[in-house]
Coordinates of C-alpha atoms in Angstrom, one line a residue:
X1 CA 72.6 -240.9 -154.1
X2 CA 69.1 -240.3 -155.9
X3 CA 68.0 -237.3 -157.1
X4 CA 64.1 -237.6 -157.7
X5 CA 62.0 -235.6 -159.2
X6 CA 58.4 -235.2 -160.0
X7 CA 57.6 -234.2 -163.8
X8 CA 56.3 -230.4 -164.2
X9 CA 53.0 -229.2 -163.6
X10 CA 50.5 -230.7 -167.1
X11 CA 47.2 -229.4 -167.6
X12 CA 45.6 -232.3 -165.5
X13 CA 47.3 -231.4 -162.5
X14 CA 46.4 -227.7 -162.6
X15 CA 43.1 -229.4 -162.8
X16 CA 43.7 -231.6 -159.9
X17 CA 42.7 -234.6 -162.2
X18 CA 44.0 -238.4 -161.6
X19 CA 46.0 -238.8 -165.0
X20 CA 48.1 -241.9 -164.1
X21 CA 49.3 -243.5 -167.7
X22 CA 47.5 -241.3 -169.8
X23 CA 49.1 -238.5 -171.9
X24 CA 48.6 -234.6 -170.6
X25 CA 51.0 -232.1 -171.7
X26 CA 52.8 -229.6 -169.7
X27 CA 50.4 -226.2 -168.4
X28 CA 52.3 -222.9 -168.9
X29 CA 53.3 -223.0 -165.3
X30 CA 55.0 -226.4 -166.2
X31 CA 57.0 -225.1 -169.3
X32 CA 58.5 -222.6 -166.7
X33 CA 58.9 -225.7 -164.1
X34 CA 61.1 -227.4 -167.1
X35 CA 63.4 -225.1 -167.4
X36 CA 64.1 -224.4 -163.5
X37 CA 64.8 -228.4 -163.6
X38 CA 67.2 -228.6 -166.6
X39 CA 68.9 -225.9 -165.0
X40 CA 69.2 -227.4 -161.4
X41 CA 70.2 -230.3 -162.8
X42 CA 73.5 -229.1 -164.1
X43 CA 74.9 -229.1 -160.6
X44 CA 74.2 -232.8 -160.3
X45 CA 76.6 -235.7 -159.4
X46 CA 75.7 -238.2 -161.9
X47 CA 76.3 -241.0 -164.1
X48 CA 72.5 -242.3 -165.8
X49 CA 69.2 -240.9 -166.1
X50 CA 66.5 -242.6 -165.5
X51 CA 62.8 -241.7 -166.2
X52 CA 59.1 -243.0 -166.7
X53 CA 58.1 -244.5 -170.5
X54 CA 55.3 -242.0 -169.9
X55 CA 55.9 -238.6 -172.3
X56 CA 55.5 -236.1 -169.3
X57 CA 58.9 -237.6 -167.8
X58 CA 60.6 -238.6 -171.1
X59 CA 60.4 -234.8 -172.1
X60 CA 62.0 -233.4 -168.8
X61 CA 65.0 -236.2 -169.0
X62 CA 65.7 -235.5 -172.1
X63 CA 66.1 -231.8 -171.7
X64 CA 68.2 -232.7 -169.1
X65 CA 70.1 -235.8 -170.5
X66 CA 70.9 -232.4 -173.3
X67 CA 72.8 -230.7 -171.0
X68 CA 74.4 -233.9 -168.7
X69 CA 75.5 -235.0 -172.0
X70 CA 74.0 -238.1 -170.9
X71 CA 71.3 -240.6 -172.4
X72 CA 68.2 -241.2 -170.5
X73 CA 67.1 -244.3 -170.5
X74 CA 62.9 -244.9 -170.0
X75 CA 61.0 -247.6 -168.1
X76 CA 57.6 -249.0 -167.3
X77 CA 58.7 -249.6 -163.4
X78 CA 58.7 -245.4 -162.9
X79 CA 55.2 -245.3 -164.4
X80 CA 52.7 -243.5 -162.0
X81 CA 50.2 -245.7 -160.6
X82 CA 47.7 -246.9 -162.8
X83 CA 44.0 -245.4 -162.2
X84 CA 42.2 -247.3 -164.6
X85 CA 38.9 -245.8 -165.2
X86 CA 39.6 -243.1 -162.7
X87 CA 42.0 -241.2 -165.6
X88 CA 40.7 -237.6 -165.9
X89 CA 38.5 -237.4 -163.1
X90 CA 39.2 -235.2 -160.1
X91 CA 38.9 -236.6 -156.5
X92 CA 35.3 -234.5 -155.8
X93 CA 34.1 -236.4 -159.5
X94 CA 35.3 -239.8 -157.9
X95 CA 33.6 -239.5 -154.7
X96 CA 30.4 -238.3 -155.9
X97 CA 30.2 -241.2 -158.9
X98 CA 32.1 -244.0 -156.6
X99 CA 31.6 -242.9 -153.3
X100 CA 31.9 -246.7 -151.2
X101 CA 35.0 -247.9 -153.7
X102 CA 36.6 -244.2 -153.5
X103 CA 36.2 -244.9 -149.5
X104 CA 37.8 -248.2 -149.4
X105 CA 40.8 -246.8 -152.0
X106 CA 41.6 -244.1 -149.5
X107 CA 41.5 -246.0 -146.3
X108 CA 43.5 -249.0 -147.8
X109 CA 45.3 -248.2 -151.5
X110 CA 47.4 -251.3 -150.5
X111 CA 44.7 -254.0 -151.2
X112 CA 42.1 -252.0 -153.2
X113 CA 42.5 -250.7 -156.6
X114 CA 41.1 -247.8 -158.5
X115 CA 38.5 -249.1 -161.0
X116 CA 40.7 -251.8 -163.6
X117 CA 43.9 -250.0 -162.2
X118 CA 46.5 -250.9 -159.8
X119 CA 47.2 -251.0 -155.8
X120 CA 49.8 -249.3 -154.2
X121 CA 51.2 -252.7 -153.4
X122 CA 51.8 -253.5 -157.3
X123 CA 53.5 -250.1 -157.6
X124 CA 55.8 -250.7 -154.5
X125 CA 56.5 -254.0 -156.5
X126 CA 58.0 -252.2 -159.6
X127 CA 59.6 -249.6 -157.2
X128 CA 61.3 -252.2 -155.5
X129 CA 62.5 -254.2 -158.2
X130 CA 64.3 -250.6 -159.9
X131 CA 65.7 -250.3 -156.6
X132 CA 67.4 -253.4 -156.2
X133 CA 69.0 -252.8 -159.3
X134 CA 70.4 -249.1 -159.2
X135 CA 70.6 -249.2 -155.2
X136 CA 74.3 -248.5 -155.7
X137 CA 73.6 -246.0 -159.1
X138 CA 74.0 -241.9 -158.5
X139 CA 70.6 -241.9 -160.1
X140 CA 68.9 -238.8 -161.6
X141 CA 65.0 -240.2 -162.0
X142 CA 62.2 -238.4 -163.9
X143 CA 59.2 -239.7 -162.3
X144 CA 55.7 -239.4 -160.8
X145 CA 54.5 -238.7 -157.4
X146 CA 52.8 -242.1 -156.3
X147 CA 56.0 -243.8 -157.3
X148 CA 58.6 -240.9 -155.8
X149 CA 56.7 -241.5 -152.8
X150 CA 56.9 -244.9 -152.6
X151 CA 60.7 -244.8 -152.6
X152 CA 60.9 -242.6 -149.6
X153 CA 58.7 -245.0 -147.8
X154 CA 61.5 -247.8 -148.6
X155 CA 63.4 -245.7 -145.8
X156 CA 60.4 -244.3 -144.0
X157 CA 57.3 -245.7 -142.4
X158 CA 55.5 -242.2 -143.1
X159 CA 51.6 -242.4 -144.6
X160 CA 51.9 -242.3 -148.3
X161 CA 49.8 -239.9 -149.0
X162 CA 52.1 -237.5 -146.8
X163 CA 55.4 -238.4 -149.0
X164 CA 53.8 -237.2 -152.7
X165 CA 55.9 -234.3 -153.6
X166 CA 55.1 -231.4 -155.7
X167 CA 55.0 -231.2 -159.4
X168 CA 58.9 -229.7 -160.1
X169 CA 60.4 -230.7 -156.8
X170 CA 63.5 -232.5 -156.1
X171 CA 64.3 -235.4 -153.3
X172 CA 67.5 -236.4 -152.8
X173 CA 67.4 -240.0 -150.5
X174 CA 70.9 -241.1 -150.0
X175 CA 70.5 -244.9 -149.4
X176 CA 73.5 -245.6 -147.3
X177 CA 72.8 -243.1 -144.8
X178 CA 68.9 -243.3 -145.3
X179 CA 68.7 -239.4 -145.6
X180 CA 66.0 -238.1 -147.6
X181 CA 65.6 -234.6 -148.6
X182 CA 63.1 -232.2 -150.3
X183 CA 64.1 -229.6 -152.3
X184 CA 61.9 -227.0 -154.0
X185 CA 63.4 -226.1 -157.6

């Protein structure tokens, strides 16, 4: 069993700003969010911690590694996708200043990259490879939303953009029986 869940609300999420790899810290709203986790999370069957090399996630797991009395252990393969020149700007920004590459991102993210970033398919790449890995791991996984929802779509064929939880929320996907669900902390 899995137990995913997206880092707490930063500042550039409140903003509804791409932030991918760079550093934002936590909005007020997220400190709150850290807290509900670290306490959900004591109720958890498990045995490593995984989390994003990004400072967002490596706060929340350790908090919670604290309390587990386990050691998290970061990654580059849980990073959020990368958004290149796209860090910092909102959606609105990105279709006003790119509107025909912001087009062809949203109607295929598989083959077409963000400006110097990554596609979807080199994220599913790195989701993929921690998967085959820890398949058999009860897994507690700080993370981002791109990547979160690219492990549900291991099970599912749902759109993407329909998987990407909430900042603070919690899905459980249970591989053997291909069970996925959400749960709001």
């Amino acid at each position: 069993m899995w137990y995913l869940f997206r880092h707490p609300q930063t500042i550039l999420n409140e903003q509804q700003k791409y932030h991918g790899w760079s550093y934002a810290p936590y909005s007020h709203l997220g400190e709150k969010q850290l807290k509900n986790m670290v306490e959900f999370s004591k109720q958890l069957p498990v045995n490593q911690i995984l989390c994003s090399d990004l400072p967002r996630c490596q706060e929340a797991a350790e908090q919670i590694a604290l309390v587990k009395k386990l050691q998290p252990v970061s990654t580059k393969l849980l990073r959020e996708l990368n958004f290149g020149e796209w860090h910092g700007y909102s959606y609105n920004e990105l279709t006003k200043k790119y509107p025909n590459i912001m087009k062809k991102w949203v109607d295929d993210p598989w083959t077409n990259a963000p400006l110097n970033g990554e596609t979807l398919t080199e994220l599913k790449n790195r989701c993929t490879e921690l998967y085959k890995k820890y398949k058999e791991t009860n897994l507690l996984i700080v993370s981002h939303g791109g990547v979160i929802a690219l492990f549900q779509q291991l099970i599912n064929n749902k759109p993407y953009w329909k998987l990407l939880p909430k900042n603070n929320q919690c899905i459980t996907i249970d591989w053997l029986t291909k069970q996925i669900e959400s749960i709001d902390i």
